[in-house]
């Protein structure tokens, strides 16, 4: 089972944090800090696996991938295949790339809830839901379409903020 | 701020937070945002609810409290619009957890949404349920989820399948409801549904043995066929990763086969062919292909034995090991670790490659490889492996040395074919990475040296040679200094020369030079310096010609700022100056410690580390304490009868032997007794005991324990306290040295070898009465001790109306059983027994203590005896 999905930037700021097992907020932050301190000390050409037992507890493994200014981190237990998790990170990143057209850190920051929606189409409750980025994007597009179609009040704040931003 | 808008937009908030230069600025921005969100919540304004929760999600990620937004999430979920529901569910998953009662309120909304006509809303609800479902929700909503597994849209079916996993994990009783729908998912053609269906089946097999049986019987064949079709299927671009067809489905299917095949020969048999096909045909030049191979190897290792397949699997791992990709090597090492248990021989073939991985640049790989090498060591390969590891020790990273040293020491201790080899290897490790060697390891090394009388000369000469070049390693210096002190004359006279040695010329003053350099070296710590002082004292007797010079060195420390060194200096000086007659006896060689006992004790103490008090000792920073008795302290058993309760500190045999016990071990005890002062009194006392077995380190030990005593040093205080704790502990051990001096004690503890765990003690003895205690414990209840008290009449008159009473401090609970009688015949012609049960709530922290009162009548005359028992064996 996947226990957590984290996206951190190279300064250690969390950009996405999703825990599939309950953890109090303070623990989550502590974990993020610990993960970052391990990741930033690793060299460029080493393996993508880190023993996470000291960070997350018994039987925890961690796999990460480094893209530009972001670390994508999956924490999971021994029932998952490490190499498959590495591929899953790839799927997640590919999906983001297709959604945002060359994803960058700013996209991730400003589209926080969309990131969550995408992740929810890939993983539910720590289990892998879908591994095809095309399928995921189809689902996300449906959501966006519905969102736009419904006569929503969220147009109001947008216009207000647009007016204020000037 | 704009008076018409409720705070800023999400984008503006993120922008403001990003613009913060310091954490304090960020806190201020977040505080302001939270305040305005709270206001909005209080006004119950529905228009901005959606945006506020989106903001709170972001704030939550940054680690700020957001609990006040929980109810808003519920309101959003209950609202009809899709965007509101979407944010509501996202917020629910992030801001809430299954422990919170708010979750009870959401069940109804979830139920409605699971039955919603809009399938995307159903999807949102399923997703939320899959992430945060609690046991109560699982029971309430399981029928809906079960129904949705047959929903027409595949996207809902796959979500429902994963949601069911959460449900059966929360409430395993519900598993049987899901078996049939799960089995039908295995026949799905839709990729996503199939993958989640396979996962659901795997989980069902884990939580429910009936389900496992069912799937094994009905579905094994189907799964094998699906995998076969998949392996033979043509290219399918949408699920393709780097040219491998749908690796995820491959992996999930192979994993399900593992669950089905484990422990069942028939099922294992039916999947052999396809596993062999996957293992041989999958391309291994891509991560995705290797992921499948890796899963396949795991399955082959877990299912029922098939020799051919296993060889294939181990060979795949061997191939992984030589792969250039670090990730592949990492998983190979992981897997070999498991394979060792199944087939150690096959793994041994890859030993050389694994050893190379220990030297890898990647810390993750190094650690795995080292663990694996450790498992692979046996008697036949220990020598070359150790050589490789020690060679590597020289060049390894600092942060890897700790692990590496610990493993080497453990290997060397476990498999050493002969003592001289062990000594050689330990010397190398200590001189190379002594700072990483744990205290108990070099303690054990010293025990081995002291036992190997024929190798002592060799060892001390080797140490002498090595210390000329290596002085930075603390524990190496300690061992060297200790050996030079103990075996100094062997060093200078080339005693016990082995054939392989080159003779060396060392003068007495050379040996003293080494110790002097040590004591003057600023980088070495107090313990080492104290050991060096002891070594000097010993050498002063072994090398009479250097006696004056040693005295000069020692006297330099009489004004040292460190009390410990100052005190040692003064005492040793007085021993050298005034007590020539007993000096040689004082500094005799340490009695040999029994290796087996020491190792056994160490094992024992390691197992109950948790329950024993970690003494505040300077040189045991890792908290490994040793609860065992100290024979050496026992040597000084000059028993004082009426001393207060002993401190709970343990006396560690080796600490005392080495004279390095700098901890204020006995600080709680003894103050205020026999307030005489002056070293002379102490020395007199020491010389009462045995002229042969006394040794200076123990003297030091006693003295050092007075470190914490206030004002004038009154060694007698410590003597009384020490002998007291000696009595308290003397019964626990069985080292032969222990009894040496018991005869001199005024009130010797009796050793009875009956109890396997705790020997009996004489709890109370007067001219007229003796009371012995024997102990027993139930292993499952370590706190409780059953004490069997036996009373014996030592006088010539019979006692009547015999009553024994006992009282214990608050941390103990005492339950007295009725006594076997109330008359005690004269002259030991019979006894009364009485058992009691003591429960120690501070077990492992405090020892037992007990006050007693014994009333009886002799010829109608009432007598009363009182006392305190503080010599209970440790660990009760």
mmCIF file with all atom_site columns, C-alpha atoms in Angstrom, chain B residues 611-775:
data_model
loop_
_atom_site.group_PDB
_atom_site.id
_atom_site.type_symbol
_atom_site.label_atom_id
_atom_site.label_alt_id
_atom_site.label_comp_id
_atom_site.label_asym_id
_atom_site.label_entity_id
_atom_site.label_seq_id
_atom_site.pdbx_PDB_ins_code
_atom_site.Cartn_x
_atom_site.Cartn_y
_atom_site.Cartn_z
_atom_site.occupancy
_atom_site.B_iso_or_equiv
_atom_site.pdbx_formal_charge
_atom_site.auth_seq_id
_atom_site.auth_comp_id
_atom_site.auth_asym_id
_atom_site.auth_atom_id
_atom_site.pdbx_PDB_model_num
ATOM 1   C CA . UNK B 1 611 ? 13.854 -2.982  31.792 1.00 0.00 ? 611 UNK B CA 1
ATOM 2   C CA . UNK B 1 612 ? 17.123 -2.230  33.452 1.00 0.00 ? 612 UNK B CA 1
ATOM 3   C CA . UNK B 1 613 ? 18.170 1.123   34.668 1.00 0.00 ? 613 UNK B CA 1
ATOM 4   C CA . UNK B 1 614 ? 20.530 2.873   32.390 1.00 0.00 ? 614 UNK B CA 1
ATOM 5   C CA . UNK B 1 615 ? 23.066 4.141   34.751 1.00 0.00 ? 615 UNK B CA 1
ATOM 6   C CA . UNK B 1 616 ? 24.287 7.645   34.295 1.00 0.00 ? 616 UNK B CA 1
ATOM 7   C CA . UNK B 1 617 ? 27.580 6.504   33.073 1.00 0.00 ? 617 UNK B CA 1
ATOM 8   C CA . UNK B 1 618 ? 29.912 8.562   30.991 1.00 0.00 ? 618 UNK B CA 1
ATOM 9   C CA . UNK B 1 619 ? 31.106 5.783   28.863 1.00 0.00 ? 619 UNK B CA 1
ATOM 10  C CA . UNK B 1 620 ? 27.900 4.014   28.116 1.00 0.00 ? 620 UNK B CA 1
ATOM 11  C CA . UNK B 1 621 ? 26.145 6.657   26.136 1.00 0.00 ? 621 UNK B CA 1
ATOM 12  C CA . UNK B 1 622 ? 24.028 4.188   24.321 1.00 0.00 ? 622 UNK B CA 1
ATOM 13  C CA . UNK B 1 623 ? 22.272 3.252   27.474 1.00 0.00 ? 623 UNK B CA 1
ATOM 14  C CA . UNK B 1 624 ? 23.200 -0.379  27.423 1.00 0.00 ? 624 UNK B CA 1
ATOM 15  C CA . UNK B 1 625 ? 23.355 -1.159  31.036 1.00 0.00 ? 625 UNK B CA 1
ATOM 16  C CA . UNK B 1 626 ? 24.356 -4.333  32.645 1.00 0.00 ? 626 UNK B CA 1
ATOM 17  C CA . UNK B 1 627 ? 22.341 -5.477  35.515 1.00 0.00 ? 627 UNK B CA 1
ATOM 18  C CA . UNK B 1 628 ? 24.674 -8.184  36.577 1.00 0.00 ? 628 UNK B CA 1
ATOM 19  C CA . UNK B 1 629 ? 26.558 -8.453  39.761 1.00 0.00 ? 629 UNK B CA 1
ATOM 20  C CA . UNK B 1 630 ? 30.051 -7.320  40.132 1.00 0.00 ? 630 UNK B CA 1
ATOM 21  C CA . UNK B 1 631 ? 32.398 -9.964  41.358 1.00 0.00 ? 631 UNK B CA 1
ATOM 22  C CA . UNK B 1 632 ? 35.049 -7.431  42.007 1.00 0.00 ? 632 UNK B CA 1
ATOM 23  C CA . UNK B 1 633 ? 32.910 -5.387  44.221 1.00 0.00 ? 633 UNK B CA 1
ATOM 24  C CA . UNK B 1 634 ? 32.138 -8.571  45.922 1.00 0.00 ? 634 UNK B CA 1
ATOM 25  C CA . UNK B 1 635 ? 35.787 -9.052  46.572 1.00 0.00 ? 635 UNK B CA 1
ATOM 26  C CA . UNK B 1 636 ? 35.480 -6.232  48.975 1.00 0.00 ? 636 UNK B CA 1
ATOM 27  C CA . UNK B 1 637 ? 32.490 -7.621  50.658 1.00 0.00 ? 637 UNK B CA 1
ATOM 28  C CA . UNK B 1 638 ? 33.161 -6.350  54.104 1.00 0.00 ? 638 UNK B CA 1
ATOM 29  C CA . UNK B 1 639 ? 29.492 -6.349  54.722 1.00 0.00 ? 639 UNK B CA 1
ATOM 30  C CA . UNK B 1 640 ? 27.880 -3.798  56.844 1.00 0.00 ? 640 UNK B CA 1
ATOM 31  C CA . UNK B 1 641 ? 24.717 -5.047  58.295 1.00 0.00 ? 641 UNK B CA 1
ATOM 32  C CA . UNK B 1 642 ? 22.593 -2.108  59.005 1.00 0.00 ? 642 UNK B CA 1
ATOM 33  C CA . UNK B 1 643 ? 23.057 0.085   56.027 1.00 0.00 ? 643 UNK B CA 1
ATOM 34  C CA . UNK B 1 644 ? 20.259 1.863   54.240 1.00 0.00 ? 644 UNK B CA 1
ATOM 35  C CA . UNK B 1 645 ? 18.809 0.633   51.031 1.00 0.00 ? 645 UNK B CA 1
ATOM 36  C CA . UNK B 1 646 ? 21.347 0.262   48.303 1.00 0.00 ? 646 UNK B CA 1
ATOM 37  C CA . UNK B 1 647 ? 21.182 2.410   45.310 1.00 0.00 ? 647 UNK B CA 1
ATOM 38  C CA . UNK B 1 648 ? 19.653 0.877   42.296 1.00 0.00 ? 648 UNK B CA 1
ATOM 39  C CA . UNK B 1 649 ? 22.716 1.318   40.209 1.00 0.00 ? 649 UNK B CA 1
ATOM 40  C CA . UNK B 1 650 ? 24.161 -1.825  38.834 1.00 0.00 ? 650 UNK B CA 1
ATOM 41  C CA . UNK B 1 651 ? 27.798 -2.591  39.201 1.00 0.00 ? 651 UNK B CA 1
ATOM 42  C CA . UNK B 1 652 ? 29.176 -3.643  35.970 1.00 0.00 ? 652 UNK B CA 1
ATOM 43  C CA . UNK B 1 653 ? 31.830 -6.208  36.098 1.00 0.00 ? 653 UNK B CA 1
ATOM 44  C CA . UNK B 1 654 ? 33.955 -4.836  33.403 1.00 0.00 ? 654 UNK B CA 1
ATOM 45  C CA . UNK B 1 655 ? 33.538 -1.239  34.254 1.00 0.00 ? 655 UNK B CA 1
ATOM 46  C CA . UNK B 1 656 ? 34.942 -2.049  37.600 1.00 0.00 ? 656 UNK B CA 1
ATOM 47  C CA . UNK B 1 657 ? 37.632 -4.230  36.240 1.00 0.00 ? 657 UNK B CA 1
ATOM 48  C CA . UNK B 1 658 ? 38.834 -1.461  34.071 1.00 0.00 ? 658 UNK B CA 1
ATOM 49  C CA . UNK B 1 659 ? 38.539 1.053   36.767 1.00 0.00 ? 659 UNK B CA 1
ATOM 50  C CA . UNK B 1 660 ? 36.627 3.322   34.500 1.00 0.00 ? 660 UNK B CA 1
ATOM 51  C CA . UNK B 1 661 ? 33.476 3.648   36.420 1.00 0.00 ? 661 UNK B CA 1
ATOM 52  C CA . UNK B 1 662 ? 33.246 7.335   36.653 1.00 0.00 ? 662 UNK B CA 1
ATOM 53  C CA . UNK B 1 663 ? 29.578 7.456   37.214 1.00 0.00 ? 663 UNK B CA 1
ATOM 54  C CA . UNK B 1 664 ? 28.162 8.556   40.474 1.00 0.00 ? 664 UNK B CA 1
ATOM 55  C CA . UNK B 1 665 ? 26.851 5.121   40.918 1.00 0.00 ? 665 UNK B CA 1
ATOM 56  C CA . UNK B 1 666 ? 26.391 4.893   44.601 1.00 0.00 ? 666 UNK B CA 1
ATOM 57  C CA . UNK B 1 667 ? 25.418 8.397   45.222 1.00 0.00 ? 667 UNK B CA 1
ATOM 58  C CA . UNK B 1 668 ? 22.197 7.636   46.952 1.00 0.00 ? 668 UNK B CA 1
ATOM 59  C CA . UNK B 1 669 ? 23.634 5.374   49.475 1.00 0.00 ? 669 UNK B CA 1
ATOM 60  C CA . UNK B 1 670 ? 25.676 5.412   52.489 1.00 0.00 ? 670 UNK B CA 1
ATOM 61  C CA . UNK B 1 671 ? 26.213 9.050   53.198 1.00 0.00 ? 671 UNK B CA 1
ATOM 62  C CA . UNK B 1 672 ? 26.566 9.687   56.857 1.00 0.00 ? 672 UNK B CA 1
ATOM 63  C CA . UNK B 1 673 ? 27.983 6.392   57.885 1.00 0.00 ? 673 UNK B CA 1
ATOM 64  C CA . UNK B 1 674 ? 31.176 5.951   59.807 1.00 0.00 ? 674 UNK B CA 1
ATOM 65  C CA . UNK B 1 675 ? 32.413 9.405   59.114 1.00 0.00 ? 675 UNK B CA 1
ATOM 66  C CA . UNK B 1 676 ? 36.088 8.771   59.388 1.00 0.00 ? 676 UNK B CA 1
ATOM 67  C CA . UNK B 1 677 ? 38.345 10.354  56.903 1.00 0.00 ? 677 UNK B CA 1
ATOM 68  C CA . UNK B 1 678 ? 41.713 9.954   55.389 1.00 0.00 ? 678 UNK B CA 1
ATOM 69  C CA . UNK B 1 679 ? 43.032 7.596   52.846 1.00 0.00 ? 679 UNK B CA 1
ATOM 70  C CA . UNK B 1 680 ? 44.835 5.622   55.453 1.00 0.00 ? 680 UNK B CA 1
ATOM 71  C CA . UNK B 1 681 ? 41.675 4.324   56.910 1.00 0.00 ? 681 UNK B CA 1
ATOM 72  C CA . UNK B 1 682 ? 40.677 3.126   53.539 1.00 0.00 ? 682 UNK B CA 1
ATOM 73  C CA . UNK B 1 683 ? 43.920 1.442   52.876 1.00 0.00 ? 683 UNK B CA 1
ATOM 74  C CA . UNK B 1 684 ? 43.798 -0.236  56.184 1.00 0.00 ? 684 UNK B CA 1
ATOM 75  C CA . UNK B 1 685 ? 40.412 -1.468  55.403 1.00 0.00 ? 685 UNK B CA 1
ATOM 76  C CA . UNK B 1 686 ? 41.558 -2.739  52.099 1.00 0.00 ? 686 UNK B CA 1
ATOM 77  C CA . UNK B 1 687 ? 44.365 -4.614  53.609 1.00 0.00 ? 687 UNK B CA 1
ATOM 78  C CA . UNK B 1 688 ? 42.062 -6.397  55.983 1.00 0.00 ? 688 UNK B CA 1
ATOM 79  C CA . UNK B 1 689 ? 40.558 -8.264  53.178 1.00 0.00 ? 689 UNK B CA 1
ATOM 80  C CA . UNK B 1 690 ? 42.732 -10.460 51.164 1.00 0.00 ? 690 UNK B CA 1
ATOM 81  C CA . UNK B 1 691 ? 46.317 -9.641  50.526 1.00 0.00 ? 691 UNK B CA 1
ATOM 82  C CA . UNK B 1 692 ? 46.164 -11.413 47.237 1.00 0.00 ? 692 UNK B CA 1
ATOM 83  C CA . UNK B 1 693 ? 43.079 -10.517 45.379 1.00 0.00 ? 693 UNK B CA 1
ATOM 84  C CA . UNK B 1 694 ? 42.820 -6.831  46.040 1.00 0.00 ? 694 UNK B CA 1
ATOM 85  C CA . UNK B 1 695 ? 43.329 -4.710  43.055 1.00 0.00 ? 695 UNK B CA 1
ATOM 86  C CA . UNK B 1 696 ? 43.645 -1.059  42.603 1.00 0.00 ? 696 UNK B CA 1
ATOM 87  C CA . UNK B 1 697 ? 40.962 -0.512  40.030 1.00 0.00 ? 697 UNK B CA 1
ATOM 88  C CA . UNK B 1 698 ? 38.430 -1.627  42.494 1.00 0.00 ? 698 UNK B CA 1
ATOM 89  C CA . UNK B 1 699 ? 39.870 0.742   44.967 1.00 0.00 ? 699 UNK B CA 1
ATOM 90  C CA . UNK B 1 700 ? 39.397 3.447   42.472 1.00 0.00 ? 700 UNK B CA 1
ATOM 91  C CA . UNK B 1 701 ? 35.972 2.379   41.866 1.00 0.00 ? 701 UNK B CA 1
ATOM 92  C CA . UNK B 1 702 ? 35.124 2.768   45.448 1.00 0.00 ? 702 UNK B CA 1
ATOM 93  C CA . UNK B 1 703 ? 36.771 6.074   45.584 1.00 0.00 ? 703 UNK B CA 1
ATOM 94  C CA . UNK B 1 704 ? 35.210 7.330   42.480 1.00 0.00 ? 704 UNK B CA 1
ATOM 95  C CA . UNK B 1 705 ? 31.844 6.604   43.819 1.00 0.00 ? 705 UNK B CA 1
ATOM 96  C CA . UNK B 1 706 ? 32.409 9.257   46.398 1.00 0.00 ? 706 UNK B CA 1
ATOM 97  C CA . UNK B 1 707 ? 32.691 11.831  43.693 1.00 0.00 ? 707 UNK B CA 1
ATOM 98  C CA . UNK B 1 708 ? 29.272 13.063  44.413 1.00 0.00 ? 708 UNK B CA 1
ATOM 99  C CA . UNK B 1 709 ? 29.591 12.886  48.134 1.00 0.00 ? 709 UNK B CA 1
ATOM 100 C CA . UNK B 1 710 ? 29.765 16.250  49.720 1.00 0.00 ? 710 UNK B CA 1
ATOM 101 C CA . UNK B 1 711 ? 32.802 17.675  51.405 1.00 0.00 ? 711 UNK B CA 1
ATOM 102 C CA . UNK B 1 712 ? 35.530 15.748  52.980 1.00 0.00 ? 712 UNK B CA 1
ATOM 103 C CA . UNK B 1 713 ? 36.143 12.552  51.243 1.00 0.00 ? 713 UNK B CA 1
ATOM 104 C CA . UNK B 1 714 ? 35.284 9.842   53.623 1.00 0.00 ? 714 UNK B CA 1
ATOM 105 C CA . UNK B 1 715 ? 36.163 6.649   51.955 1.00 0.00 ? 715 UNK B CA 1
ATOM 106 C CA . UNK B 1 716 ? 34.455 4.666   54.593 1.00 0.00 ? 716 UNK B CA 1
ATOM 107 C CA . UNK B 1 717 ? 31.159 5.994   53.466 1.00 0.00 ? 717 UNK B CA 1
ATOM 108 C CA . UNK B 1 718 ? 31.767 4.529   50.154 1.00 0.00 ? 718 UNK B CA 1
ATOM 109 C CA . UNK B 1 719 ? 33.164 1.401   51.505 1.00 0.00 ? 719 UNK B CA 1
ATOM 110 C CA . UNK B 1 720 ? 30.066 0.798   53.445 1.00 0.00 ? 720 UNK B CA 1
ATOM 111 C CA . UNK B 1 721 ? 27.855 1.666   50.579 1.00 0.00 ? 721 UNK B CA 1
ATOM 112 C CA . UNK B 1 722 ? 29.832 -0.377  48.187 1.00 0.00 ? 722 UNK B CA 1
ATOM 113 C CA . UNK B 1 723 ? 29.978 -3.438  50.251 1.00 0.00 ? 723 UNK B CA 1
ATOM 114 C CA . UNK B 1 724 ? 26.335 -2.963  50.717 1.00 0.00 ? 724 UNK B CA 1
ATOM 115 C CA . UNK B 1 725 ? 25.578 -2.888  47.076 1.00 0.00 ? 725 UNK B CA 1
ATOM 116 C CA . UNK B 1 726 ? 27.933 -5.735  46.733 1.00 0.00 ? 726 UNK B CA 1
ATOM 117 C CA . UNK B 1 727 ? 25.808 -7.696  49.048 1.00 0.00 ? 727 UNK B CA 1
ATOM 118 C CA . UNK B 1 728 ? 22.771 -6.679  47.208 1.00 0.00 ? 728 UNK B CA 1
ATOM 119 C CA . UNK B 1 729 ? 24.121 -7.906  43.999 1.00 0.00 ? 729 UNK B CA 1
ATOM 120 C CA . UNK B 1 730 ? 26.496 -10.603 44.945 1.00 0.00 ? 730 UNK B CA 1
ATOM 121 C CA . UNK B 1 731 ? 23.990 -13.334 44.628 1.00 0.00 ? 731 UNK B CA 1
ATOM 122 C CA . UNK B 1 732 ? 23.021 -12.825 41.085 1.00 0.00 ? 732 UNK B CA 1
ATOM 123 C CA . UNK B 1 733 ? 26.175 -13.806 39.353 1.00 0.00 ? 733 UNK B CA 1
ATOM 124 C CA . UNK B 1 734 ? 28.100 -17.000 39.332 1.00 0.00 ? 734 UNK B CA 1
ATOM 125 C CA . UNK B 1 735 ? 31.611 -15.988 38.490 1.00 0.00 ? 735 UNK B CA 1
ATOM 126 C CA . UNK B 1 736 ? 34.125 -18.043 40.387 1.00 0.00 ? 736 UNK B CA 1
ATOM 127 C CA . UNK B 1 737 ? 35.942 -15.042 41.728 1.00 0.00 ? 737 UNK B CA 1
ATOM 128 C CA . UNK B 1 738 ? 32.927 -14.054 43.630 1.00 0.00 ? 738 UNK B CA 1
ATOM 129 C CA . UNK B 1 739 ? 33.382 -16.278 46.557 1.00 0.00 ? 739 UNK B CA 1
ATOM 130 C CA . UNK B 1 740 ? 36.978 -15.475 47.153 1.00 0.00 ? 740 UNK B CA 1
ATOM 131 C CA . UNK B 1 741 ? 36.390 -13.129 49.944 1.00 0.00 ? 741 UNK B CA 1
ATOM 132 C CA . UNK B 1 742 ? 33.109 -14.183 51.250 1.00 0.00 ? 742 UNK B CA 1
ATOM 133 C CA . UNK B 1 743 ? 34.819 -15.916 54.077 1.00 0.00 ? 743 UNK B CA 1
ATOM 134 C CA . UNK B 1 744 ? 36.073 -12.626 55.349 1.00 0.00 ? 744 UNK B CA 1
ATOM 135 C CA . UNK B 1 745 ? 32.747 -11.032 55.481 1.00 0.00 ? 745 UNK B CA 1
ATOM 136 C CA . UNK B 1 746 ? 31.137 -10.776 58.847 1.00 0.00 ? 746 UNK B CA 1
ATOM 137 C CA . UNK B 1 747 ? 27.840 -11.830 57.413 1.00 0.00 ? 747 UNK B CA 1
ATOM 138 C CA . UNK B 1 748 ? 28.424 -13.706 54.226 1.00 0.00 ? 748 UNK B CA 1
ATOM 139 C CA . UNK B 1 749 ? 25.578 -14.183 51.839 1.00 0.00 ? 749 UNK B CA 1
ATOM 140 C CA . UNK B 1 750 ? 24.860 -17.795 51.214 1.00 0.00 ? 750 UNK B CA 1
ATOM 141 C CA . UNK B 1 751 ? 25.042 -19.119 47.764 1.00 0.00 ? 751 UNK B CA 1
ATOM 142 C CA . UNK B 1 752 ? 22.558 -21.720 46.937 1.00 0.00 ? 752 UNK B CA 1
ATOM 143 C CA . UNK B 1 753 ? 22.373 -22.915 43.433 1.00 0.00 ? 753 UNK B CA 1
ATOM 144 C CA . UNK B 1 754 ? 18.803 -23.997 43.527 1.00 0.00 ? 754 UNK B CA 1
ATOM 145 C CA . UNK B 1 755 ? 17.022 -21.266 41.727 1.00 0.00 ? 755 UNK B CA 1
ATOM 146 C CA . UNK B 1 756 ? 17.872 -21.175 38.089 1.00 0.00 ? 756 UNK B CA 1
ATOM 147 C CA . UNK B 1 757 ? 17.189 -17.518 37.922 1.00 0.00 ? 757 UNK B CA 1
ATOM 148 C CA . UNK B 1 758 ? 17.689 -15.962 41.303 1.00 0.00 ? 758 UNK B CA 1
ATOM 149 C CA . UNK B 1 759 ? 19.727 -17.586 44.047 1.00 0.00 ? 759 UNK B CA 1
ATOM 150 C CA . UNK B 1 760 ? 18.435 -17.622 47.578 1.00 0.00 ? 760 UNK B CA 1
ATOM 151 C CA . UNK B 1 761 ? 19.626 -15.098 50.074 1.00 0.00 ? 761 UNK B CA 1
ATOM 152 C CA . UNK B 1 762 ? 19.926 -14.931 53.804 1.00 0.00 ? 762 UNK B CA 1
ATOM 153 C CA . UNK B 1 763 ? 17.628 -12.069 54.370 1.00 0.00 ? 763 UNK B CA 1
ATOM 154 C CA . UNK B 1 764 ? 18.101 -11.740 58.072 1.00 0.00 ? 764 UNK B CA 1
ATOM 155 C CA . UNK B 1 765 ? 20.349 -13.397 60.582 1.00 0.00 ? 765 UNK B CA 1
ATOM 156 C CA . UNK B 1 766 ? 20.848 -12.815 64.240 1.00 0.00 ? 766 UNK B CA 1
ATOM 157 C CA . UNK B 1 767 ? 22.309 -14.920 66.976 1.00 0.00 ? 767 UNK B CA 1
ATOM 158 C CA . UNK B 1 768 ? 19.000 -16.548 67.509 1.00 0.00 ? 768 UNK B CA 1
ATOM 159 C CA . UNK B 1 769 ? 17.259 -16.639 64.172 1.00 0.00 ? 769 UNK B CA 1
ATOM 160 C CA . UNK B 1 770 ? 17.983 -17.029 60.497 1.00 0.00 ? 770 UNK B CA 1
ATOM 161 C CA . UNK B 1 771 ? 15.644 -16.188 57.683 1.00 0.00 ? 771 UNK B CA 1
ATOM 162 C CA . UNK B 1 772 ? 16.369 -17.200 54.115 1.00 0.00 ? 772 UNK B CA 1
ATOM 163 C CA . UNK B 1 773 ? 14.487 -16.134 51.053 1.00 0.00 ? 773 UNK B CA 1
ATOM 164 C CA . UNK B 1 774 ? 14.225 -18.067 47.848 1.00 0.00 ? 774 UNK B CA 1
ATOM 165 C CA . UNK B 1 775 ? 12.700 -16.521 44.769 1.00 0.00 ? 775 UNK B CA 1
#
